[in-house]
Tab-separated table of C-alpha atoms in Angstrom:
chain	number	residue	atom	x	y	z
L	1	UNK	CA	131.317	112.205	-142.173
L	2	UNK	CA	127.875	111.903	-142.317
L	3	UNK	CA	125.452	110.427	-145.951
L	4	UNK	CA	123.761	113.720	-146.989
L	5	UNK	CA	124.994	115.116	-150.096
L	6	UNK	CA	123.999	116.495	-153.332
L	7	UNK	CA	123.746	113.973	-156.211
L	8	UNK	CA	122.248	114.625	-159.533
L	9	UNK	CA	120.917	118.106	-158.673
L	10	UNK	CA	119.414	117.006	-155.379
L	11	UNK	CA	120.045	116.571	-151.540
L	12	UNK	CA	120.152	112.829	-151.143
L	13	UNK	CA	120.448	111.105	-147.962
L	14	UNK	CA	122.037	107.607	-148.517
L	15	UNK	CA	120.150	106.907	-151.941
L	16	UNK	CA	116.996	108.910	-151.079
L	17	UNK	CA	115.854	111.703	-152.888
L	18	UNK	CA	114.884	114.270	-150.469
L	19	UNK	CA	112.698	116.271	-152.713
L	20	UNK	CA	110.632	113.369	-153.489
L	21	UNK	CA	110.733	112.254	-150.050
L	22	UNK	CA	108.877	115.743	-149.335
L	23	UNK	CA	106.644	115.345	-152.034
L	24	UNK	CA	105.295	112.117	-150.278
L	25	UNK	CA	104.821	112.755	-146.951
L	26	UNK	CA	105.370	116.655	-146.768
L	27	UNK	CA	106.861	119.228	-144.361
L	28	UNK	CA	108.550	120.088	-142.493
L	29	UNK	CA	109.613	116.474	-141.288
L	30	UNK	CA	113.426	114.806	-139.403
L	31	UNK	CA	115.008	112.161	-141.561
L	32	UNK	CA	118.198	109.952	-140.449
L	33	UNK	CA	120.108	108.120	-141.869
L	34	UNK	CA	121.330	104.595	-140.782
L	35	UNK	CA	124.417	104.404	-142.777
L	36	UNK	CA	125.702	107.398	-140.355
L	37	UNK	CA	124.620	106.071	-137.100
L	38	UNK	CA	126.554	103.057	-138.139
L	39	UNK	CA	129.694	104.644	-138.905
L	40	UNK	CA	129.418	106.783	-135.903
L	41	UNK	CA	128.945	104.427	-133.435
L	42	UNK	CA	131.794	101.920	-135.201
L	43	UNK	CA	134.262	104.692	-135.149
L	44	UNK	CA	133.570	105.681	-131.603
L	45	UNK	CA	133.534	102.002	-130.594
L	46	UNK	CA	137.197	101.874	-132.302
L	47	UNK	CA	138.319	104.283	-130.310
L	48	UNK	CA	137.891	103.047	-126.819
L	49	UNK	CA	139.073	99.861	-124.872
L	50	UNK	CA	137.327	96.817	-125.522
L	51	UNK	CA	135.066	96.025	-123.064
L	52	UNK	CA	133.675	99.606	-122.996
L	53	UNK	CA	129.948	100.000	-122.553
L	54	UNK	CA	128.822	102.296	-125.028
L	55	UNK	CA	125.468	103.481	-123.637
L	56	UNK	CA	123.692	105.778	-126.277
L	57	UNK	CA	121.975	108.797	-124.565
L	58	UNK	CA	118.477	107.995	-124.943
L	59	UNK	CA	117.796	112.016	-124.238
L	60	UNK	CA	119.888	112.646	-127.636
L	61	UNK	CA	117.716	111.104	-129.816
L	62	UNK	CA	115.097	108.601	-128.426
L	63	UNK	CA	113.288	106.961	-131.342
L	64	UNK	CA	112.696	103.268	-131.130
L	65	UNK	CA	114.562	102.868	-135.020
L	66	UNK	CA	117.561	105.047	-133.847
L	67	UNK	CA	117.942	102.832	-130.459
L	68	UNK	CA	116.723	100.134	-132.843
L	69	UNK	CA	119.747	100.308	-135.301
L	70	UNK	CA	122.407	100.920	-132.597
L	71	UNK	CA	120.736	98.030	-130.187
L	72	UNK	CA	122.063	95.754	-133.318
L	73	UNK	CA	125.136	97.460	-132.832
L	74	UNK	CA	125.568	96.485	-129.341
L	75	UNK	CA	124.782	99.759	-128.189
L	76	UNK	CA	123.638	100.143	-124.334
L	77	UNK	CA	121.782	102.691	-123.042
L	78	UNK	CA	122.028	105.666	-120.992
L	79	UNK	CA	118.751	107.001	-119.822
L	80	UNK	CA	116.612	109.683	-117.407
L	81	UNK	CA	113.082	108.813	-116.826
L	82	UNK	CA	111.211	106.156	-116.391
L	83	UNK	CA	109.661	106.594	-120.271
L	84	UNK	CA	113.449	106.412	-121.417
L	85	UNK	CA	113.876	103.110	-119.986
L	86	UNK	CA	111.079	101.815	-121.220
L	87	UNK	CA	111.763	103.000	-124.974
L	88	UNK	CA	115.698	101.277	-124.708
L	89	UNK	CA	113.823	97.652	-123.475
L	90	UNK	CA	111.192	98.629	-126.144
L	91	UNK	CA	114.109	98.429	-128.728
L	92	UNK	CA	116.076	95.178	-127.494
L	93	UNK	CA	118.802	97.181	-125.406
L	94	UNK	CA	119.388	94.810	-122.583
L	95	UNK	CA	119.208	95.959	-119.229
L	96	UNK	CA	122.467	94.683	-117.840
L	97	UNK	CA	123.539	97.072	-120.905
L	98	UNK	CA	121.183	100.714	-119.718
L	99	UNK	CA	122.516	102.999	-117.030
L	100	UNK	CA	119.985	105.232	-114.939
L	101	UNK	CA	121.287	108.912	-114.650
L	102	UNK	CA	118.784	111.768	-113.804
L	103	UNK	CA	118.823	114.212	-110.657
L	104	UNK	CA	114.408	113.587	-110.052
L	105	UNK	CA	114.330	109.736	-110.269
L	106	UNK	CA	110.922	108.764	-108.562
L	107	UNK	CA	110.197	106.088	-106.619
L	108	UNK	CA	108.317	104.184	-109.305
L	109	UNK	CA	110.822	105.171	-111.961
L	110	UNK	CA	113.646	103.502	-109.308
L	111	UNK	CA	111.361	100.774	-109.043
L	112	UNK	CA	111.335	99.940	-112.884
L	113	UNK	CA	114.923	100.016	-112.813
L	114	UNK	CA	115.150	98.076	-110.228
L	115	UNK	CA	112.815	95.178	-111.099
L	116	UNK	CA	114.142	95.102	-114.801
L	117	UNK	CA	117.978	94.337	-113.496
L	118	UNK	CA	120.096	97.203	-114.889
L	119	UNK	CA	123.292	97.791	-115.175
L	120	UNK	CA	123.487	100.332	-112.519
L	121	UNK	CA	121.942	103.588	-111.065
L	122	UNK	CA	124.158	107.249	-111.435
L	123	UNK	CA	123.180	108.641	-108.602
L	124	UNK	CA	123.109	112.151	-107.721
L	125	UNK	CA	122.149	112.987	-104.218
L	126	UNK	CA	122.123	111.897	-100.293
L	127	UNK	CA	118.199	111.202	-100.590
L	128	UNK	CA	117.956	109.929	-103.675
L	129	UNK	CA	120.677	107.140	-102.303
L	130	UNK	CA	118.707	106.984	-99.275
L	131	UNK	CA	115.071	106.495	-101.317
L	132	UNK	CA	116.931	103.681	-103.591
L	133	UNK	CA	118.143	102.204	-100.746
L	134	UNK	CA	114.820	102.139	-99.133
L	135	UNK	CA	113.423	100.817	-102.070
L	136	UNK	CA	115.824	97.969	-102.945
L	137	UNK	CA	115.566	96.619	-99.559
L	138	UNK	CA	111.895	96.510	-99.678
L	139	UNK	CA	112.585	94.253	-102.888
L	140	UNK	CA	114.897	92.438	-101.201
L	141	UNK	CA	117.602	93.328	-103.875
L	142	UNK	CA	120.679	95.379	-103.952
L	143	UNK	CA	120.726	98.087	-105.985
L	144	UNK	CA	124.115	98.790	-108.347
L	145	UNK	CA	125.352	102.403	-108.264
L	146	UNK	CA	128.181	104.931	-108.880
L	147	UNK	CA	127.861	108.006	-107.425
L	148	UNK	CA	127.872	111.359	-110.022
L	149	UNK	CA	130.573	113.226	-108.511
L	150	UNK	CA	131.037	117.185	-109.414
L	151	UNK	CA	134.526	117.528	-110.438
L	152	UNK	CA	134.528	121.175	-110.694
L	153	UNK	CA	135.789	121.700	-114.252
L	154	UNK	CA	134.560	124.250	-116.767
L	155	UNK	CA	133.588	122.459	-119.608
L	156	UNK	CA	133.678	125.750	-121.665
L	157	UNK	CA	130.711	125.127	-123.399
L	158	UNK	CA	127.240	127.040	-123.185
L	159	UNK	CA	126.157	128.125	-120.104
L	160	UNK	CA	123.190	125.952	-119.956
L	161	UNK	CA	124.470	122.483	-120.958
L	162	UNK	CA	127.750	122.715	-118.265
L	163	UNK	CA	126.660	120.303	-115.934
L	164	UNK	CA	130.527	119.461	-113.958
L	165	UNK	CA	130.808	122.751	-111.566
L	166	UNK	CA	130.909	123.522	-108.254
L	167	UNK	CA	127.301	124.937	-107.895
L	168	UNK	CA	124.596	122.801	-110.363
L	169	UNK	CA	121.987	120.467	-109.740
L	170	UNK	CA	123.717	117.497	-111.030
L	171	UNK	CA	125.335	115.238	-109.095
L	172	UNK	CA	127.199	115.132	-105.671
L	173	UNK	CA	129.703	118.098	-104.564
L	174	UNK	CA	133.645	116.865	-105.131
L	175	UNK	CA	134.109	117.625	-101.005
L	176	UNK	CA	131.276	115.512	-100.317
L	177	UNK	CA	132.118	112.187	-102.339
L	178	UNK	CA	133.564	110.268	-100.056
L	179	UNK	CA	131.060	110.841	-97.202
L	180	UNK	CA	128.688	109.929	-99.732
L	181	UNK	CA	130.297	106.768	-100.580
L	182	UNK	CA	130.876	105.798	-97.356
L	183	UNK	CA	126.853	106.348	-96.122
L	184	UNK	CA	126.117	104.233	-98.970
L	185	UNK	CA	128.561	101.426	-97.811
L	186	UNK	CA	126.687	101.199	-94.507
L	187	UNK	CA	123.197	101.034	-96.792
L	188	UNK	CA	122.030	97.057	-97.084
L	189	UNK	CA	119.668	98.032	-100.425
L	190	UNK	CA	123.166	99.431	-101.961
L	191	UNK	CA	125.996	97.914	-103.712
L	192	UNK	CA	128.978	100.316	-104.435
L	193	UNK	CA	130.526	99.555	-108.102
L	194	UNK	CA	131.838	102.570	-109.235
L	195	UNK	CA	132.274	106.420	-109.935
L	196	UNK	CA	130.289	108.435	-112.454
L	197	UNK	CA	130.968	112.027	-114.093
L	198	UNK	CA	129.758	114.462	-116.809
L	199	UNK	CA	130.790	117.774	-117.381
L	200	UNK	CA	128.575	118.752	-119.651
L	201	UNK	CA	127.573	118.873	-123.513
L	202	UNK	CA	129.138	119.870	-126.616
L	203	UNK	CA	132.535	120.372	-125.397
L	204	UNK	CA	134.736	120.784	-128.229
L	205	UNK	CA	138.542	120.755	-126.329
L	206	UNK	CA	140.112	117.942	-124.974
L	207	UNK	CA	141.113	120.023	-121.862
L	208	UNK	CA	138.350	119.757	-119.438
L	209	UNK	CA	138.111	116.418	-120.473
L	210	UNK	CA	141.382	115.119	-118.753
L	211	UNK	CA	141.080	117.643	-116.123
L	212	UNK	CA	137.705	116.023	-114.699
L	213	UNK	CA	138.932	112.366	-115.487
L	214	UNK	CA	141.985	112.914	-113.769
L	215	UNK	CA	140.539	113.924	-110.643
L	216	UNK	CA	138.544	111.095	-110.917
L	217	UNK	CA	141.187	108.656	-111.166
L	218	UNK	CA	142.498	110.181	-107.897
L	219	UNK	CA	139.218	109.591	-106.142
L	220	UNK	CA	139.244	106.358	-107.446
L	221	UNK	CA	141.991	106.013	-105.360
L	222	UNK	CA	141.031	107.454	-102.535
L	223	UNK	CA	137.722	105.435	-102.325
L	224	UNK	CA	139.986	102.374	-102.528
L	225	UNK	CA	141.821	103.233	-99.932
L	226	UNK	CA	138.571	103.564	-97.693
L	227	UNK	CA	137.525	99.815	-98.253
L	228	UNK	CA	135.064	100.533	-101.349
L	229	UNK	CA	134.973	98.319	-104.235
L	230	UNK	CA	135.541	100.214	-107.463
L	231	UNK	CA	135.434	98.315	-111.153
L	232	UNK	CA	133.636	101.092	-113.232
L	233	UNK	CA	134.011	104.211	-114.322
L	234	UNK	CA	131.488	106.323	-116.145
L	235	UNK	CA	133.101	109.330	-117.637
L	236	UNK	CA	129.743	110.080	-119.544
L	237	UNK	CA	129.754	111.656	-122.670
L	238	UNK	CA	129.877	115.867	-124.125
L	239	UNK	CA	132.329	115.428	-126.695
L	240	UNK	CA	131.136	117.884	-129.246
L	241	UNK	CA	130.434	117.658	-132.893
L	242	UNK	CA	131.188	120.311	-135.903
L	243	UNK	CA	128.151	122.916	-136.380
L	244	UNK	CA	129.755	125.276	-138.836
L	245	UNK	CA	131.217	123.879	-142.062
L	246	UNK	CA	133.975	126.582	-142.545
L	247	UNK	CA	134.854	125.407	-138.599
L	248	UNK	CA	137.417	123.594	-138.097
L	249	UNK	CA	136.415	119.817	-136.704
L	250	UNK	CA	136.207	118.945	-132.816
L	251	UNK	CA	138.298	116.268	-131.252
L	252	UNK	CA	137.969	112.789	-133.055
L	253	UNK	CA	136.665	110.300	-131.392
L	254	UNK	CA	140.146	108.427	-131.390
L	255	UNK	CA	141.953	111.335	-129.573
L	256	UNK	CA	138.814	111.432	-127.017
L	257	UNK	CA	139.713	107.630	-126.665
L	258	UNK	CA	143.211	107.673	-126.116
L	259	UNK	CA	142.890	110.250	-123.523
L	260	UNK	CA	140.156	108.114	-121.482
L	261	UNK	CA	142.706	104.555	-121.839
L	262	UNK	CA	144.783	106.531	-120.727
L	263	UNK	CA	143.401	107.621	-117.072
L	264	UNK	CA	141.730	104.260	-117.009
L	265	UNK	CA	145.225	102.474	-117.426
L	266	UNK	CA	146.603	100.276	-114.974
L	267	UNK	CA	143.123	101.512	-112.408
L	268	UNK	CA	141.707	97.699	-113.475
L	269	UNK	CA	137.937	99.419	-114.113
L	270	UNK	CA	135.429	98.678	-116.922
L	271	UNK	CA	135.157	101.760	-118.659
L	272	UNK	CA	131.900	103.234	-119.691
L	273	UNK	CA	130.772	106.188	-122.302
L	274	UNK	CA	127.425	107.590	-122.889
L	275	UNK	CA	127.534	109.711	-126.194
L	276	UNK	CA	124.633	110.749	-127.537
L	277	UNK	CA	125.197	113.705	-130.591
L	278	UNK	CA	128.407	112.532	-130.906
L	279	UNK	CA	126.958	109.581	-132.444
L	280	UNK	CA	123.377	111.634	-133.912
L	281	UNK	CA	123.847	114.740	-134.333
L	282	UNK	CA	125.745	114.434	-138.290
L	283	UNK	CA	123.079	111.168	-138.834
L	284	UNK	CA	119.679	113.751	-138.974
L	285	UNK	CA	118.286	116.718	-140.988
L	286	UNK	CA	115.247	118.728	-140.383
L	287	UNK	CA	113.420	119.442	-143.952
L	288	UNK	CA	111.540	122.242	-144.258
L	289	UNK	CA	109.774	124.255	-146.603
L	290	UNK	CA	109.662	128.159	-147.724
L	291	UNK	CA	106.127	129.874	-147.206
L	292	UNK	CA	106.617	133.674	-147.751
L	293	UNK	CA	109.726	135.218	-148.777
L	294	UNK	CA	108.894	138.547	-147.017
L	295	UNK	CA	111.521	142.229	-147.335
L	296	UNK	CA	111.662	144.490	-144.150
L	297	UNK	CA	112.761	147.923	-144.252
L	298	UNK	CA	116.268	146.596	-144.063
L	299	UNK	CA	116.365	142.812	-143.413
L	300	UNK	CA	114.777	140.075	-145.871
L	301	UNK	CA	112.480	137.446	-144.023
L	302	UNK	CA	112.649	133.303	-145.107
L	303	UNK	CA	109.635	132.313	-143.519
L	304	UNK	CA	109.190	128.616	-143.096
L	305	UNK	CA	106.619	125.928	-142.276
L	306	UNK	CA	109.070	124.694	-139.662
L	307	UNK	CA	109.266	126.699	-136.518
L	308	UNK	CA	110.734	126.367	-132.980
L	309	UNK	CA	108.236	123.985	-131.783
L	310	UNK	CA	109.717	121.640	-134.313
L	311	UNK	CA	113.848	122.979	-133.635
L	312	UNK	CA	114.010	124.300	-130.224
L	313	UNK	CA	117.979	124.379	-130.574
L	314	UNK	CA	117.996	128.256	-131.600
L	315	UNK	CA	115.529	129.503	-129.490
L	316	UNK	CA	116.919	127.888	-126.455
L	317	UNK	CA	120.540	127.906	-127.312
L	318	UNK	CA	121.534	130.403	-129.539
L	319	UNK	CA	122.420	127.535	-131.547
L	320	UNK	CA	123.829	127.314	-134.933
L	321	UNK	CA	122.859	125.174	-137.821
L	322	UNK	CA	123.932	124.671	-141.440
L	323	UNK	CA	120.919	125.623	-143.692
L	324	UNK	CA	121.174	124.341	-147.549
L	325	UNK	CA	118.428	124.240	-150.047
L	326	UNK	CA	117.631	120.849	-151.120
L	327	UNK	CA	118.088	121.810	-155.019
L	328	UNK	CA	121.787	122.215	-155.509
L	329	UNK	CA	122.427	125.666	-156.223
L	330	UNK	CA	124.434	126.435	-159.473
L	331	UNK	CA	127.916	128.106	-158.454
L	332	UNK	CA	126.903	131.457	-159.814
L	333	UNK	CA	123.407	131.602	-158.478
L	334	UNK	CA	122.956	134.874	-156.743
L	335	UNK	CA	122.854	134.806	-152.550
L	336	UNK	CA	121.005	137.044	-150.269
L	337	UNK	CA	121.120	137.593	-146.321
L	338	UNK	CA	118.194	136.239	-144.738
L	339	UNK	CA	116.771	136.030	-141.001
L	340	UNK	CA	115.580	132.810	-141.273
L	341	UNK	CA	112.418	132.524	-139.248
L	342	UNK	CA	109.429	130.010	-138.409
L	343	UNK	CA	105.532	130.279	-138.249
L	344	UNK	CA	105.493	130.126	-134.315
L	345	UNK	CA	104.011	133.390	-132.763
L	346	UNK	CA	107.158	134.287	-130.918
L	347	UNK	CA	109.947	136.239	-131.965
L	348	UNK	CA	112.453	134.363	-130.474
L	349	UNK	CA	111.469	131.732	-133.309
L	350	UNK	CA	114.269	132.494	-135.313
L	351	UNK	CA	116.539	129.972	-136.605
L	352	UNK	CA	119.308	132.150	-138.553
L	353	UNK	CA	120.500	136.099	-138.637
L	354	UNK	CA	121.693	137.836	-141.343
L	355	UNK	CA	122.355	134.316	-142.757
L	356	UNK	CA	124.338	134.394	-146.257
L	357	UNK	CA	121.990	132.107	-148.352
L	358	UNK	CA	121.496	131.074	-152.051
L	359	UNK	CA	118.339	133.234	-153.311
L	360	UNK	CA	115.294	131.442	-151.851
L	361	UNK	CA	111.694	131.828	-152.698
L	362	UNK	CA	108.084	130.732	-151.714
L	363	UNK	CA	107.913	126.385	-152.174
L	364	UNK	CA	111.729	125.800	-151.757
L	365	UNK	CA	112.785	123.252	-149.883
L	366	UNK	CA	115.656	123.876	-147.225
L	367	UNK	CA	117.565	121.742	-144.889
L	368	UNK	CA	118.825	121.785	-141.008
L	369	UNK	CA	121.980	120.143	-141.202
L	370	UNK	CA	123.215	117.999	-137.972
L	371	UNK	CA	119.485	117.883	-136.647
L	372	UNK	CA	119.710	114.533	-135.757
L	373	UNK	CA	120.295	114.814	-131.945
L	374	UNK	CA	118.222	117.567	-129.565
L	375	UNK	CA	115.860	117.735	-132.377
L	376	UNK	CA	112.542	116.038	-132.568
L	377	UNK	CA	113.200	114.635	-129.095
L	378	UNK	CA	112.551	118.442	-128.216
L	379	UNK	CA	109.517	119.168	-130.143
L	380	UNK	CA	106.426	120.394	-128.539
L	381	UNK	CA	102.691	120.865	-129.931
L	382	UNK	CA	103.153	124.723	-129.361
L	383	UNK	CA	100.590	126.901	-131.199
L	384	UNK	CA	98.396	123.439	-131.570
L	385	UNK	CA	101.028	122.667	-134.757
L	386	UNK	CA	102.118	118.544	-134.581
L	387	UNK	CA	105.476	117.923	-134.424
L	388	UNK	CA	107.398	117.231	-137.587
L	389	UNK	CA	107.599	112.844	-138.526
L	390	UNK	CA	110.633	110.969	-138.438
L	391	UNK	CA	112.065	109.238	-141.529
L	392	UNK	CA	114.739	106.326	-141.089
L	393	UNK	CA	116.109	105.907	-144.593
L	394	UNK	CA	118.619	102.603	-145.247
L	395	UNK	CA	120.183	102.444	-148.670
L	396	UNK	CA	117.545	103.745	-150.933
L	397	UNK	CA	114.759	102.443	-148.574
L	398	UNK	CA	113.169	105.097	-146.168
L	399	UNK	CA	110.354	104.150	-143.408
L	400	UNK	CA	108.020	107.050	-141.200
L	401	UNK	CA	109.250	105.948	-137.711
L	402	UNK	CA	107.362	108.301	-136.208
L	403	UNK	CA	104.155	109.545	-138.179
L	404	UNK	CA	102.620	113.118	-138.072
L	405	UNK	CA	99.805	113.755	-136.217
L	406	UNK	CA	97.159	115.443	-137.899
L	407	UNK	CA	95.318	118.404	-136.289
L	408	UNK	CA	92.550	116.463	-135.121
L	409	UNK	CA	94.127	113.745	-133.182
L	410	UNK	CA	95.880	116.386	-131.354
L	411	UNK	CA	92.969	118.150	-130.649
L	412	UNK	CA	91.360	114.670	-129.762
L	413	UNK	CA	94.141	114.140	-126.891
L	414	UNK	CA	91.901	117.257	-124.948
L	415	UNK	CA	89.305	116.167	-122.715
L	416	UNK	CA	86.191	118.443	-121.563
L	417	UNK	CA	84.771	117.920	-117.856
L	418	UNK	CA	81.486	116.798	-117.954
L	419	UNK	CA	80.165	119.925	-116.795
L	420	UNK	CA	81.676	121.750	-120.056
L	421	UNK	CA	80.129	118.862	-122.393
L	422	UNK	CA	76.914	120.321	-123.149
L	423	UNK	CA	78.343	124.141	-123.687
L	424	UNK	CA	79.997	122.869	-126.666
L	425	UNK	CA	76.581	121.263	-128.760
């Protein structure tokens, strides 16, 4: 469930008007809502053990109001980079509450985790242990980690967000674990406390799921049984969310639940999740507006002032989103098919195919439905066009959380070399 719907005539979100929204601060721009990030996280929280450390994928969505609203929440953290961490202390996550995952963690990005006191490192290779190691004796501290362990499970999701088999750049083969875990035992920097996977994103069966965790609750064992201390397990996140409206729904969150208090019964570990569009995807929409409605020799062209700088989702993915005009369209109104396209200079910006639309013409608004995660955290500057603002609405209040540049402060971000200076007078 998420709080965009049609009321009086118009897409609301909560008890904004979106039309009027546009009017003020134009397009195309992202806006969330807080009533669904609420319910989200609530519902997954519900769902799990208590105890559980819910730590939000920063990489999902990482604006400071998002992390804001589900810091109140008691949301944790799960982050990649150095700037990630940063942004979850920036919004009052605490850092015995953020988890470090990431397969390129520099030194100084180790070193920030390190000297903040988090939670714990998910570590994903022989020299990174060896570098954190390094490091954390140098600080004279011990460093927390699990080890991200390769279960070899097909997630059956796209290609290029399966992140659990054999042959990937994430984490630590499944033959090689417990060597792993036992050169980190010997490692005076190091302090074992648990075992971390994630098989990937947008996995919509329950399947792989208890596949990888069960193999995990056998290494578990097996790590026990070699001496090492083991009271956590990650089992990350990739539960999927619905795309398609005619689709039928992906696991709830209270099935996904069940299944992980179930592996984790009787093991005595503290569990921990890191969702990310589980809990944002349904809580954002990308607004945009029509430019040209322009007819092929056989295909009709919605051209829009949002393009795949703004939504890299299609481009990259293939991926599918719902697209609705903001103005409720009457019952009877008369629908066309429609390659829905942006501005970019590429023709892989494309957004829709042949997509089955109500008629649409130059100055409608239209809106990306579940854009709320992999969206604006995507966004580039390509073809020197800013990246679309953020809007948090609450109730019927709504807040830019992230404002548009204009053309020139982008352009201002250049620098010439002195040699270059006087060319340009």
């Amino acid at each position: 469930m998420n709080h965009f719907a049609y009321r009086d005539g118009v897409l609301r979100a909560e008890d904004v008007d979106i039309a009027a929204l546009a009017e003020k601060i134009g397009t195309p721009f992202y806006c969330y809502s807080t009533a669904t990030l609420e319910r989200h996280y609530r519902v997954f929280e519900a769902a799990l053990p208590s105890g559980t450390l819910i730590a939000f994928s920063v990489k999902a969505n990482g604006n400071l109001a998002v992390l804001k609203t589900l810091a109140n929440l008691g949301a944790g953290a799960d982050v990649v980079s150095g700037g990630e961490l940063k942004k979850a202390l920036a919004a009052g996550i605490a850092p015995e509450r953020i988890v470090f995952s990431g397969v390129g963690k520099t030194q100084a990005e180790m070193q920030l985790g390190l000297d903040a006191g988090i939670h714990q490192f998910n570590v994903e290779s022989e020299p990174e242990l060896e570098a954190l190691n390094q490091l954390a004796f140098a600080s004279n501290k011990r460093a927390p980690i699990t080890i991200r362990v390769n279960p070899d499970v097909d997630a059956k999701t796209h290609a290029k967000i399966t992140t659990g088999t054999a042959e990937t750049k994430f984490g630590i083969p499944w033959n090689r674990a417990r060597g792993a875990y036992a050169i980190a035992a010997g490692m005076k920097g190091i302090e074992i406390v648990g075992v971390d996977v994630h098989i990937g994103s947008q996995i919509t069966e329950l399947g792989p799921f208890e596949e990888a965790f069960t193999r995990v609750a056998e290494l578990v064992k097996q790590l026990r049984a070699d001496g090492h201390l083991i009271s956590r397990i990650d089992l990350g996140g990739g539960l999927g969310v619905p795309y398609r409206l005619s689709n039928e729904p992906p696991p709830d969150p209270a099935r996904y639940g069940a299944l992980a208090s179930r592996i984790a019964k009787n093991m005595k570990v503290n569990l921990i999740l890191e969702p990310g569009r589980l809990i944002a995807a349904n809580a954002g929409i990308l607004v945009s507006r029509v430019v040209y409605v322009k007819d092929g020799e056989a295909k009709t062209f919605a051209i829009l002032d949002a393009g795949m700088n703004d939504l890299l989702r299609p481009a990259l993915y293939d991926a599918y989103h719902e697209i609705v005009p903001v103005a409720e369209p009457a019952a009877s109104a008369p629908r066309h098919r429609y390659d829905v396209v942006g501005p970019v200079c590429e023709t892989t910006d494309l957004f829709a195919r042949d997509r089955d639309l109500p008629e649409l013409k130059s100055g409608d608004l239209v809106a990306f439905l579940t854009a709320g995660a992999y969206g604006a955290v995507m966004s580039s500057a390509y073809n020197a066009r800013p990246p679309a603002p953020e809007v948090l609405v609450n109730g019927g209040e709504w807040s830019i959380v992230r404002p548009r540049l204009t053309d020139d402060a982008l352009i201002a971000l250049d620098r010439l070399p002195p040699w270059l200076e006087d060319q340009t007078r």
